[in-house]
């Protein structure tokens, strides 16, 4: 818990967006779209709330953060660098042989990463295990999980949703990055999910829907999660895939495509980097 | 110059060509752009079923379609087919329903996505299922040809394709390619190198290098791992008296496992396995991965010399 102000968090998110563009550009691969959509929530969580120690990343009683949509790793790496878990030079190792920044977040490779993801639909169950462990330990630590809106099409998500409510896991907190796009296309074309908040409600969760790019709303929602103690809580962030870079915004092509040299230059100038 | 192509493109072309058969249907799990079923989807949306990101559901939807007389082709990354392994086992293999599953981006050659995306066990696990035919072709031409033969198979299949480009070997030689029949690409007497997928090209390079050292190697493209071409294997054991297998897959249970299981029961000869040695991969380029995992042509030729030295 570092207690950063709203404007500080916004500035952190801007810097992270720059790194996301640079990392994917350097690797000429990776997933900028879902990294840019999740980044405001990630910055708020790390900068405002998460109890974790960059100088002791394996501290037993830390809150856990599980990026279940593990392809959006550039966002996570950028935040870990801002928070001091890894260095800014480490970001250059994204998708490079031997690098701490593996293609998908990997707990065996990168300090501060709590789960090796990359296969969708696994993180919520893992988070549930972390929550139960905290309860047995008598610890107040939380498990936070971030999933994508395409990811919640996986059946395993709903197995975990049902089980977490059954076990009244008040220390399990979920974010859904609702950017409306998955791999091939818009979610609307691939698999309509109808009323997402109603589904989580029906599964027994406390539900809040927010603008996932409005820093004050995100911070309040994270505080609200702390007030829910008798059941799992989910914050559904309405986001824009590729947020912050005009040609990536709401564009399915930038789910898994890197910016070219020219595109990087445009992106950086839009993000306030002076040439 | 040799044309370079990815086997997944051969799969995509085959689906499109198969569309004339009104019973052919395509199932997707949000990776059609990657597995290349997207071409079929564009041309025949009415016969394409989007299952969202839901591999388990996809396979059993396929089983239901197959039981109703349709010929379903389902695809996702090789690694994510594995999530639906039990669906494949109990819902498809056991009732022997002709669902054709394609796992793209197989092996460590898939590269910088890293270990979560690099399936190195798919051939092994699907090979254990009764009724299931298991294939891993080496170029786009043979992938297309083998896929075209699947509607006539009448039983389930699993085919691994690769993400990245490799040299095309079978341009204009489609008639050589038959499910279940290994193809001898180079004839030699001292050692038989039996390879599949992206390592077929490496095996041919190894044979060329061995030739310059006076060692003559046979190279076989064993694109079908099950049923295994045991007739060819027996003749190679007798002729060469030494075998090297090569695959971008764990040395446990894949092509190497299948070959070893057979030859010990028939004509045992010394054997070496080139494959991933019981470890996970990591993020690196395709060529870097082959080098790191010990799968390059020089690893194959070293193994050939080693196995020849062990001949009685
Ligand atoms: C089990 C599984 N199936 C398929 C994939 C391939 N895949 C990677 S990202 C992706 C789309 C994810 O969409 P979403 O969850 O909405 O992520 P975001 O939009 O936040 O990037 C898919 C299908 C995977 N990683 N895991
Ligand atoms: Mg999405």
Coordinates of C-alpha atoms and ligand atoms in Angstrom, one line a residue:
Chain A
X1 CA 0.0 0.0 0.0
X2 CA 1.8 3.0 -1.2
X3 CA -1.0 5.5 -1.1
X4 CA -0.3 7.3 -4.4
X5 CA -2.6 10.2 -5.3
X6 CA -5.0 10.0 -8.3
X7 CA -2.8 12.2 -10.4
X8 CA 0.3 10.1 -9.5
X9 CA -1.5 7.0 -10.5
X10 CA -2.6 8.5 -13.8
X11 CA 1.0 9.5 -14.5
X12 CA 2.2 6.0 -13.6
X13 CA -0.4 4.6 -16.1
X14 CA 0.9 6.9 -18.8
X15 CA 4.5 5.8 -18.3
X16 CA 3.3 2.1 -18.4
X17 CA 1.5 2.7 -21.6
X18 CA 4.7 4.0 -23.1
X19 CA 6.6 0.9 -22.0
X20 CA 3.8 -1.4 -23.3
X21 CA 4.3 0.1 -26.8
X22 CA 8.0 0.0 -26.6
X23 CA 8.1 -3.6 -25.4
X24 CA 5.8 -5.0 -28.0
X25 CA 7.6 -2.9 -30.7
X26 CA 11.0 -4.2 -29.7
X27 CA 9.8 -7.8 -29.6
X28 CA 7.7 -7.4 -32.8
X29 CA 5.3 -9.7 -31.1
X30 CA 3.0 -9.7 -28.0
X31 CA -0.3 -8.3 -26.9
X32 CA -0.6 -4.5 -26.7
X33 CA -4.4 -4.3 -26.8
X34 CA -5.2 -6.1 -23.6
X35 CA -2.2 -4.6 -21.8
X36 CA -3.4 -1.0 -22.6
X37 CA -7.0 -1.8 -21.5
X38 CA -6.0 -3.3 -18.1
X39 CA -3.3 -0.9 -17.2
X40 CA -5.3 1.7 -15.2
X41 CA -6.7 -0.9 -13.0
X42 CA -3.3 -2.5 -12.5
X43 CA -1.7 0.8 -11.6
X44 CA -4.5 1.6 -9.1
X45 CA -4.2 -1.8 -7.5
X46 CA -0.4 -1.7 -7.1
X47 CA -0.1 2.0 -6.3
X48 CA -3.1 2.3 -4.0
X49 CA -3.8 -1.0 -2.3
X50 CA -1.7 -4.1 -2.9
X51 CA 0.3 -5.2 0.1
X52 CA 3.5 -6.5 -1.4
X53 CA 7.2 -5.7 -1.0
X54 CA 9.4 -5.1 -4.0
X55 CA 12.5 -5.8 -1.9
X56 CA 11.0 -9.1 -0.6
X57 CA 8.7 -10.3 -3.5
X58 CA 8.3 -13.8 -1.8
X59 CA 7.1 -12.3 1.5
X60 CA 4.6 -15.0 2.7
X61 CA 1.9 -12.7 3.9
X62 CA 1.7 -10.5 0.8
X63 CA -1.5 -10.0 -1.1
X64 CA -1.5 -12.1 -4.2
X65 CA -2.1 -10.7 -7.7
X66 CA -2.9 -13.1 -10.4
X67 CA -2.9 -11.9 -14.0
X68 CA -5.0 -14.7 -15.4
X69 CA -5.0 -13.2 -18.9
X70 CA -1.3 -13.9 -18.9
X71 CA -0.8 -12.7 -22.5
X72 CA -1.3 -9.1 -21.3
X73 CA 2.1 -9.5 -19.7
X74 CA 3.6 -6.2 -21.0
X75 CA 1.2 -4.3 -18.8
X76 CA 2.2 -6.4 -15.7
X77 CA 5.9 -6.0 -16.4
X78 CA 5.6 -2.3 -16.8
X79 CA 3.8 -2.0 -13.4
X80 CA 6.4 -4.3 -11.8
X81 CA 9.1 -2.1 -13.1
X82 CA 7.4 1.1 -11.8
X83 CA 7.0 -0.6 -8.4
X84 CA 10.6 -1.7 -8.3
X85 CA 10.2 -5.4 -8.5
X86 CA 12.2 -5.5 -11.7
X87 CA 14.3 -2.9 -13.4
X88 CA 13.4 -0.9 -16.4
X89 CA 16.2 -2.6 -18.3
X90 CA 14.5 -6.0 -17.5
X91 CA 11.7 -4.8 -19.8
X92 CA 14.0 -5.1 -22.7
X93 CA 14.1 -8.9 -22.1
X94 CA 10.4 -9.3 -23.1
X95 CA 10.2 -12.4 -25.3
X96 CA 14.0 -12.5 -25.5
X97 CA 15.8 -15.8 -24.8
X98 CA 16.7 -16.0 -21.1
X99 CA 14.7 -12.9 -20.2
X100 CA 12.8 -12.5 -16.9
X101 CA 9.9 -11.1 -19.1
X102 CA 8.7 -14.2 -20.7
X103 CA 6.0 -14.0 -23.4
X104 CA 3.4 -14.9 -20.8
X105 CA 3.8 -14.0 -17.1
X106 CA 5.7 -16.7 -15.4
X107 CA 6.3 -17.0 -11.6
X108 CA 9.5 -19.0 -12.1
X109 CA 11.1 -16.3 -14.2
X110 CA 9.9 -13.0 -12.9
X111 CA 9.9 -11.6 -9.3
X112 CA 6.5 -10.3 -8.2
X113 CA 4.6 -12.6 -10.5
X114 CA 2.3 -14.9 -8.5
X115 CA 1.1 -17.3 -11.1
X116 CA 2.4 -18.7 -14.4
X117 CA -0.4 -17.9 -16.8
X118 CA -0.9 -18.1 -20.5
X119 CA -3.7 -20.6 -20.6
X120 CA -6.9 -18.8 -20.1
X121 CA -9.4 -19.7 -17.4
X122 CA -7.0 -20.8 -14.8
X123 CA -6.3 -17.8 -12.6
X124 CA -9.6 -17.6 -10.7
X125 CA -9.3 -21.2 -9.4
X126 CA -5.7 -20.5 -8.4
X127 CA -6.7 -17.3 -6.6
X128 CA -9.4 -19.3 -4.8
X129 CA -6.7 -21.7 -3.5
X130 CA -4.6 -18.7 -2.3
X131 CA -7.7 -17.3 -0.5
X132 CA -8.4 -20.5 1.3
X133 CA -4.8 -20.8 2.3
X134 CA -5.0 -17.2 3.8
X135 CA -8.1 -18.2 5.7
X136 CA -6.5 -21.3 7.1
X137 CA -3.4 -19.3 8.0
X138 CA -5.6 -16.8 9.8
X139 CA -4.1 -14.1 7.6
X140 CA -5.9 -10.9 6.4
X141 CA -4.2 -11.1 3.0
X142 CA -6.3 -10.9 -0.2
X143 CA -6.0 -12.7 -3.5
X144 CA -6.8 -10.4 -6.5
X145 CA -7.3 -11.9 -9.9
X146 CA -7.6 -10.2 -13.3
X147 CA -9.4 -11.9 -16.2
X148 CA -10.4 -10.9 -19.7
X149 CA -13.9 -10.7 -21.0
X150 CA -13.1 -13.4 -23.6
X151 CA -11.5 -15.4 -20.9
X152 CA -14.7 -15.7 -18.9
X153 CA -16.1 -17.9 -21.7
X154 CA -14.0 -20.7 -20.3
X155 CA -16.1 -23.2 -18.2
X156 CA -13.5 -23.4 -15.5
X157 CA -14.2 -19.7 -14.6
X158 CA -17.7 -20.6 -13.7
X159 CA -16.7 -23.6 -11.7
X160 CA -14.5 -21.2 -9.7
X161 CA -17.2 -18.6 -9.5
X162 CA -19.7 -21.0 -8.0
X163 CA -17.2 -22.6 -5.6
X164 CA -15.8 -19.2 -4.3
X165 CA -19.3 -18.1 -3.5
X166 CA -20.1 -21.4 -1.8
X167 CA -17.0 -21.0 0.4
X168 CA -17.9 -17.3 1.1
X169 CA -14.4 -16.2 0.2
X170 CA -14.5 -12.6 1.2
X171 CA -10.8 -12.3 0.5
X172 CA -11.1 -13.2 -3.1
X173 CA -11.3 -10.1 -5.4
X174 CA -11.8 -10.3 -9.2
X175 CA -11.4 -7.7 -11.9
X176 CA -12.9 -8.3 -15.4
X177 CA -11.3 -6.3 -18.1
X178 CA -14.4 -5.8 -20.3
X179 CA -12.8 -4.4 -23.5
X180 CA -15.3 -6.1 -25.8
X181 CA -12.7 -7.8 -27.9
X182 CA -11.0 -11.2 -27.8
X183 CA -8.5 -12.9 -30.2
X184 CA -10.3 -13.3 -33.5
X185 CA -12.9 -10.6 -33.3
X186 CA -15.3 -8.6 -31.1
X187 CA -16.8 -10.7 -28.2
X188 CA -20.2 -9.9 -29.7
X189 CA -19.3 -11.9 -32.8
X190 CA -17.4 -14.7 -31.1
X191 CA -19.6 -15.5 -28.1
X192 CA -22.3 -13.2 -26.8
X193 CA -22.2 -13.1 -23.0
X194 CA -25.4 -11.1 -22.5
X195 CA -25.7 -9.6 -19.0
X196 CA -22.3 -10.1 -17.4
X197 CA -23.0 -8.4 -14.1
X198 CA -26.3 -10.4 -13.7
X199 CA -24.4 -13.6 -14.2
X200 CA -21.9 -12.8 -11.4
X201 CA -24.8 -11.7 -9.2
X202 CA -26.6 -14.9 -9.9
X203 CA -23.5 -16.8 -8.9
X204 CA -23.5 -15.2 -5.5
X205 CA -20.8 -12.5 -5.9
X206 CA -20.9 -8.8 -4.9
X207 CA -20.7 -6.9 -8.2
X208 CA -19.7 -3.4 -9.2
X209 CA -19.5 -2.0 -12.7
X210 CA -17.1 0.9 -13.3
X211 CA -15.3 2.9 -16.0
X212 CA -12.1 1.0 -16.1
X213 CA -10.1 4.0 -17.2
X214 CA -11.4 6.5 -14.6
X215 CA -8.7 6.5 -11.9
X216 CA -10.9 7.8 -9.1
X217 CA -13.7 5.3 -9.9
X218 CA -11.1 2.5 -9.9
X219 CA -9.7 3.6 -6.6
X220 CA -13.1 3.8 -5.0
X221 CA -14.0 0.4 -6.4
X222 CA -10.9 -1.1 -4.9
X223 CA -11.8 0.4 -1.5
X224 CA -15.3 -0.9 -1.9
X225 CA -13.9 -4.4 -2.4
X226 CA -12.4 -4.2 1.1
X227 CA -15.8 -3.6 2.5
X228 CA -17.1 -6.9 1.1
X229 CA -16.0 -9.5 3.6
X230 CA -18.7 -12.3 3.5
X231 CA -18.5 -13.2 -0.2
X232 CA -16.2 -12.8 -3.2
X233 CA -16.3 -9.4 -5.0
X234 CA -16.0 -8.6 -8.7
X235 CA -15.3 -5.2 -10.2
X236 CA -16.3 -5.2 -13.9
X237 CA -14.2 -2.6 -15.6
X238 CA -15.7 -1.2 -18.8
X239 CA -12.6 -0.6 -20.9
X240 CA -11.3 0.1 -24.4
X241 CA -8.9 -2.3 -25.9
X242 CA -5.8 -0.5 -26.9
X243 CA -6.7 2.5 -24.8
X244 CA -4.5 5.5 -25.2
X245 CA -3.2 4.8 -28.7
X246 CA -5.7 6.0 -31.3
X247 CA -5.1 3.4 -34.0
X248 CA -5.2 0.5 -31.5
X249 CA -8.3 1.6 -29.7
X250 CA -11.2 -0.8 -30.2
X251 CA -9.3 -2.5 -33.0
X252 CA -9.2 -6.3 -32.9
X253 CA -6.0 -6.3 -35.0
X254 CA -4.0 -5.1 -32.0
X255 CA -5.0 -7.9 -29.7
X256 CA -1.8 -9.8 -30.7
X257 CA 0.1 -7.5 -33.1
X258 CA 3.1 -5.2 -32.4
X259 CA 3.3 -1.6 -33.7
X260 CA 5.7 -0.9 -36.6
X261 CA 8.4 1.8 -36.4
X262 CA 6.0 4.4 -37.7
X263 CA 3.2 3.3 -35.5
X264 CA 5.4 3.4 -32.5
X265 CA 6.4 7.0 -33.2
X266 CA 2.7 7.9 -33.5
X267 CA 1.9 6.0 -30.3
X268 CA 4.7 7.7 -28.3
X269 CA 3.7 11.1 -29.4
X270 CA 0.1 10.5 -28.5
X271 CA 1.3 9.3 -25.1
X272 CA 3.1 12.6 -24.6
X273 CA 6.7 11.6 -25.4
X274 CA 8.5 14.5 -27.0
X275 CA 10.4 13.4 -30.1
Chain B
X1 CA 15.1 -21.4 -53.8
X2 CA 12.9 -23.7 -51.8
X3 CA 9.5 -22.4 -51.0
X4 CA 8.9 -21.8 -47.3
X5 CA 5.5 -22.3 -45.7
X6 CA 3.7 -23.1 -42.4
X7 CA 1.9 -26.3 -42.1
X8 CA -1.1 -24.5 -40.5
X9 CA -1.6 -22.8 -43.9
X10 CA -2.0 -26.2 -45.5
X11 CA -4.7 -27.1 -43.0
X12 CA -6.6 -23.9 -43.8
X13 CA -6.4 -24.5 -47.6
X14 CA -7.6 -28.1 -47.1
X15 CA -10.7 -27.0 -45.1
X16 CA -11.6 -24.6 -47.9
X17 CA -11.1 -27.3 -50.5
X18 CA -13.2 -29.8 -48.5
X19 CA -16.1 -27.4 -48.3
X20 CA -17.7 -29.0 -51.4
X21 CA -18.7 -31.8 -49.1
X22 CA -21.8 -30.5 -47.5
X23 CA -21.2 -32.6 -44.4
X24 CA -18.0 -30.9 -43.5
X25 CA -18.4 -28.4 -40.6
X26 CA -15.8 -26.3 -38.9
X27 CA -15.5 -25.6 -35.1
X28 CA -13.5 -22.7 -33.7
X29 CA -12.5 -21.6 -30.2
X30 CA -11.4 -18.0 -30.9
X31 CA -8.2 -19.0 -32.7
X32 CA -9.4 -19.4 -36.2
X33 CA -7.1 -16.6 -37.4
X34 CA -4.1 -18.6 -36.0
X35 CA -5.1 -22.2 -36.9
X36 CA -6.2 -20.9 -40.3
X37 CA -9.8 -22.2 -40.2
X38 CA -10.7 -18.5 -40.8
X39 CA -10.8 -19.1 -44.6
X40 CA -13.5 -21.6 -44.3
X41 CA -15.4 -19.4 -41.8
X42 CA -15.3 -16.5 -44.3
X43 CA -16.6 -18.6 -47.2
X44 CA -19.0 -20.8 -45.2
X45 CA -20.2 -19.0 -42.0
X46 CA -23.3 -21.2 -42.0
X47 CA -21.2 -24.3 -41.5
X48 CA -18.8 -22.7 -39.0
X49 CA -19.6 -22.9 -35.3
X50 CA -17.9 -20.4 -33.0
X51 CA -17.5 -22.0 -29.5
X52 CA -15.9 -18.9 -28.0
X53 CA -12.9 -19.6 -25.7
X54 CA -14.3 -23.0 -24.7
X55 CA -12.3 -26.0 -25.9
X56 CA -14.1 -28.6 -23.8
X57 CA -17.4 -27.6 -25.2
X58 CA -16.1 -27.4 -28.7
X59 CA -15.0 -31.0 -28.7
X60 CA -18.2 -32.4 -27.5
X61 CA -20.2 -30.2 -29.9
X62 CA -18.1 -31.9 -32.5
X63 CA -19.0 -35.3 -31.1
X64 CA -22.7 -34.5 -31.3
X65 CA -22.3 -33.3 -34.9
X66 CA -20.4 -36.4 -35.9
X67 CA -23.0 -38.7 -34.4
X68 CA -25.6 -36.8 -36.6
X69 CA -23.6 -37.6 -39.8
X70 CA -21.5 -34.5 -40.0
X71 CA -17.7 -34.4 -40.4
X72 CA -16.5 -31.8 -37.9
X73 CA -13.0 -30.2 -38.0
X74 CA -12.2 -28.5 -34.8
X75 CA -9.0 -26.6 -34.1
X76 CA -7.1 -24.5 -31.5
X77 CA -3.5 -24.4 -30.4
X78 CA -2.1 -27.9 -29.7
X79 CA -1.6 -26.9 -26.1
X80 CA -5.3 -25.9 -25.6
X81 CA -6.6 -29.1 -27.2
X82 CA -5.1 -30.7 -24.1
X83 CA -7.6 -29.0 -21.8
X84 CA -10.3 -31.1 -23.5
X85 CA -8.3 -34.3 -23.4
X86 CA -10.9 -36.2 -21.4
X87 CA -13.6 -35.0 -23.7
X88 CA -11.5 -36.4 -26.5
X89 CA -11.1 -39.7 -24.7
X90 CA -14.5 -40.3 -23.3
X91 CA -16.7 -38.4 -25.7
X92 CA -14.9 -39.0 -29.0
X93 CA -12.4 -41.8 -29.0
X94 CA -14.5 -44.2 -26.9
X95 CA -17.6 -44.0 -29.1
X96 CA -15.2 -43.8 -32.2
X97 CA -16.8 -40.6 -33.6
X98 CA -15.0 -39.1 -36.5
X99 CA -14.2 -35.7 -35.0
X100 CA -11.0 -34.3 -36.5
X101 CA -9.0 -32.2 -34.1
X102 CA -6.1 -30.0 -35.3
X103 CA -3.6 -28.5 -32.8
X104 CA -1.6 -25.7 -34.3
X105 CA 1.4 -23.9 -32.9
X106 CA 2.8 -27.3 -31.6
X107 CA 6.2 -27.8 -30.2
X108 CA 9.0 -25.4 -29.0
X109 CA 9.4 -24.1 -32.5
X110 CA 6.3 -21.9 -31.8
X111 CA 8.8 -19.6 -30.1
X112 CA 8.5 -16.4 -28.1
X113 CA 5.1 -17.1 -26.6
X114 CA 7.0 -19.3 -24.2
X115 CA 6.4 -22.5 -22.3
X116 CA 2.7 -22.1 -21.7
X117 CA 2.1 -22.2 -25.4
X118 CA 4.6 -24.9 -26.4
X119 CA 2.9 -28.3 -26.5
X120 CA 5.6 -31.0 -26.2
X121 CA 3.3 -33.8 -25.1
X122 CA 0.3 -33.7 -27.5
X123 CA 1.5 -36.6 -29.7
X124 CA 2.2 -38.8 -26.7
X125 CA -1.2 -38.3 -25.0
X126 CA -3.4 -38.6 -28.1
X127 CA -1.4 -41.7 -29.1
X128 CA -2.6 -43.5 -26.0
X129 CA -6.3 -43.3 -27.1
X130 CA -7.8 -46.2 -29.0
X131 CA -9.3 -45.4 -32.4
X132 CA -7.5 -42.1 -32.7
X133 CA -5.2 -41.5 -35.7
X134 CA -2.2 -39.1 -34.8
X135 CA -0.4 -37.1 -37.4
X136 CA 2.3 -34.4 -37.5
X137 CA 3.2 -33.5 -41.1
X138 CA 6.3 -31.5 -42.1
X139 CA 5.1 -29.2 -44.9
X140 CA 2.0 -27.4 -46.1
X141 CA 1.5 -29.7 -49.1
X142 CA 1.4 -32.9 -47.0
X143 CA -0.7 -31.2 -44.4
X144 CA -3.2 -30.3 -47.0
X145 CA -3.2 -33.7 -48.6
X146 CA -3.5 -35.6 -45.2
X147 CA -6.3 -33.3 -44.1
X148 CA -8.1 -33.9 -47.5
X149 CA -8.0 -37.7 -46.7
X150 CA -9.7 -37.3 -43.3
X151 CA -13.3 -37.4 -44.4
X152 CA -12.7 -40.9 -45.7
X153 CA -11.2 -42.1 -42.4
X154 CA -14.4 -42.8 -40.5
X155 CA -12.7 -42.4 -37.1
X156 CA -11.3 -39.6 -34.9
X157 CA -7.9 -37.9 -35.6
X158 CA -5.5 -35.5 -34.1
X159 CA -3.1 -33.5 -36.3
X160 CA -0.4 -31.2 -35.0
X161 CA 0.6 -28.3 -37.2
X162 CA 3.2 -25.7 -36.7
X163 CA 3.1 -21.9 -36.4
X164 CA 6.3 -21.0 -38.3
X165 CA 7.5 -21.6 -41.8
X166 CA 9.7 -24.6 -42.9
X167 CA 10.9 -25.7 -46.3
X168 CA 8.3 -27.2 -48.6
X169 CA 9.2 -30.8 -49.6
X170 CA 6.3 -32.3 -51.5
X171 CA 5.4 -29.7 -54.2
X172 CA 3.7 -31.8 -57.0
X173 CA 4.2 -35.0 -55.1
X174 CA 0.8 -35.2 -53.4
X175 CA 0.3 -38.8 -54.6
X176 CA 3.1 -40.1 -52.3
X177 CA 1.2 -39.0 -49.2
X178 CA -1.1 -41.5 -47.5
X179 CA -2.2 -41.6 -43.9
X180 CA -0.3 -44.3 -42.1
X181 CA 2.6 -44.6 -44.7
X182 CA 6.0 -43.2 -43.9
X183 CA 7.8 -41.6 -46.7
X184 CA 11.5 -42.4 -47.5
X185 CA 13.1 -39.1 -48.5
X186 CA 16.7 -40.2 -48.6
X187 CA 18.0 -43.7 -49.0
X188 CA 21.0 -44.9 -47.0
X189 CA 22.4 -48.0 -45.3
X190 CA 24.2 -47.1 -42.1
X191 CA 21.5 -45.5 -40.0
X192 CA 17.8 -44.7 -40.3
X193 CA 16.7 -41.2 -39.2
X194 CA 12.9 -41.2 -38.6
X195 CA 11.5 -37.7 -38.1
X196 CA 8.2 -35.9 -38.1
X197 CA 7.1 -32.2 -38.4
X198 CA 9.6 -29.4 -38.3
X199 CA 12.5 -31.8 -37.7
X200 CA 12.1 -33.6 -41.0
X201 CA 14.1 -30.8 -42.7
X202 CA 16.7 -30.9 -39.9
X203 CA 17.0 -34.7 -40.4
X204 CA 17.6 -34.1 -44.2
X205 CA 20.3 -31.6 -43.3
X206 CA 21.9 -34.1 -40.9
X207 CA 21.9 -36.8 -43.6
X208 CA 23.7 -34.4 -46.0
X209 CA 26.3 -33.6 -43.3
X210 CA 26.8 -37.3 -42.6
X211 CA 27.2 -38.1 -46.3
X212 CA 30.2 -35.8 -46.4
X213 CA 31.7 -37.9 -43.6
X214 CA 31.1 -41.1 -45.6
X215 CA 28.0 -42.1 -43.6
X216 CA 24.9 -43.0 -45.5
X217 CA 21.7 -42.3 -43.8
X218 CA 18.1 -43.1 -44.6
X219 CA 15.6 -40.3 -43.8
X220 CA 12.0 -41.0 -43.3
X221 CA 9.1 -38.6 -42.8
X222 CA 6.9 -40.4 -40.4
X223 CA 4.0 -38.0 -40.6
X224 CA 1.6 -40.5 -39.1
X225 CA 2.6 -41.5 -35.6
X226 CA -0.4 -43.7 -35.1
X227 CA -1.1 -46.1 -36.8
X228 CA 2.7 -46.5 -37.1
X229 CA 4.1 -47.8 -40.4
X230 CA 5.6 -50.9 -38.7
X231 CA 6.3 -52.6 -42.0
X232 CA 8.7 -49.8 -43.0
X233 CA 10.2 -49.7 -39.5
X234 CA 11.0 -53.5 -39.6
X235 CA 12.6 -53.1 -43.0
X236 CA 14.7 -50.2 -41.7
X237 CA 15.8 -52.1 -38.6
X238 CA 17.0 -54.9 -40.9
X239 CA 18.6 -52.7 -43.5
X240 CA 20.3 -50.0 -41.4
X241 CA 20.6 -51.7 -38.0
X242 CA 20.4 -48.4 -36.1
X243 CA 17.7 -45.8 -35.7
X244 CA 17.5 -42.2 -34.7
X245 CA 14.2 -40.6 -34.1
X246 CA 13.7 -36.8 -34.3
X247 CA 10.8 -34.7 -33.1
X248 CA 10.0 -31.3 -31.6
X249 CA 8.3 -33.1 -28.7
X250 CA 9.2 -34.7 -25.4
X251 CA 11.4 -37.8 -25.8
X252 CA 8.8 -39.5 -23.6
X253 CA 5.9 -41.1 -25.5
X254 CA 5.9 -39.4 -28.9
X255 CA 7.4 -40.6 -32.2
X256 CA 10.5 -41.9 -30.4
X257 CA 8.4 -43.7 -27.8
X258 CA 6.3 -45.3 -30.5
X259 CA 9.2 -46.4 -32.6
X260 CA 11.0 -47.8 -29.5
X261 CA 7.9 -49.7 -28.4
X262 CA 7.7 -51.4 -31.7
X263 CA 11.3 -52.2 -32.5
X264 CA 12.0 -53.9 -29.1
X265 CA 9.2 -56.4 -29.9
X266 CA 10.4 -57.1 -33.4
X267 CA 14.0 -56.5 -34.5
X268 CA 15.7 -54.6 -31.7
X269 CA 18.5 -52.4 -32.9
X270 CA 20.4 -49.5 -31.1
X271 CA 18.4 -46.4 -31.0
X272 CA 18.8 -42.7 -30.1
X273 CA 16.0 -40.2 -29.5
X274 CA 16.2 -36.5 -30.5
X275 CA 13.5 -34.6 -28.6
X276 CA 12.9 -32.4 -25.6
X277 CA 14.5 -33.9 -22.6
X278 CA 11.8 -33.9 -19.9
X279 CA 11.7 -30.1 -19.4
X280 CA 9.6 -27.2 -20.4
X281 CA 10.5 -24.7 -23.0
X282 CA 10.8 -20.9 -22.6
X283 CA 10.6 -17.7 -24.7
X284 CA 13.0 -17.6 -27.6
X285 CA 13.0 -17.5 -31.4
X286 CA 12.2 -20.8 -33.2
X287 CA 15.7 -21.5 -34.3
X288 CA 17.0 -20.6 -30.9
X289 CA 14.6 -23.0 -29.3
X290 CA 15.6 -25.9 -31.6
X291 CA 19.3 -25.2 -30.7
X292 CA 18.5 -24.9 -26.9
X293 CA 16.4 -28.0 -26.9
X294 CA 19.0 -30.1 -28.8
X295 CA 16.9 -30.5 -31.9
X296 CA 19.1 -29.1 -34.7
X297 CA 20.6 -31.1 -37.6
X298 CA 24.0 -31.2 -35.8
X299 CA 22.4 -32.8 -32.8
X300 CA 20.8 -35.4 -35.1
X301 CA 24.1 -36.2 -36.9
X302 CA 25.9 -36.5 -33.6
X303 CA 23.2 -39.0 -32.4
X304 CA 23.6 -40.9 -35.7
X305 CA 27.3 -41.3 -35.1
X306 CA 26.7 -42.4 -31.5
X307 CA 24.1 -45.0 -32.5
X308 CA 26.2 -46.4 -35.3
X309 CA 29.1 -46.9 -32.8
X310 CA 26.7 -49.0 -30.7
X311 CA 26.0 -51.4 -33.6
X312 CA 27.0 -55.0 -32.8
Ligands
LIG1 C1 -7.2 -21.9 -22.9 C2 -6.8 -20.9 -23.9 N1 -7.5 -20.9 -25.1 C3 -7.1 -20.0 -26.0 C4 -6.0 -19.1 -25.8 C5 -5.5 -18.2 -26.9 N2 -5.9 -16.8 -26.6 C6 -4.9 -16.0 -26.1 S1 -5.6 -14.4 -25.8 C7 -7.1 -14.9 -26.4 C8 -8.2 -13.9 -26.3 C9 -8.5 -13.4 -24.9 O1 -9.5 -12.5 -24.9 P1 -9.7 -11.6 -23.6 O2 -9.8 -12.6 -22.4 O3 -10.9 -10.8 -23.8 O4 -8.3 -10.9 -23.4 P2 -8.0 -9.3 -23.7 O5 -9.1 -8.8 -24.6 O6 -8.0 -8.7 -22.3 O7 -6.6 -9.3 -24.3 C10 -7.1 -16.2 -26.8 C11 -8.2 -16.9 -27.4 C12 -5.4 -19.2 -24.5 N3 -4.4 -18.4 -24.2 N4 -5.8 -20.1 -23.6
LIG2 MG1 -11.2 -8.8 -24.1

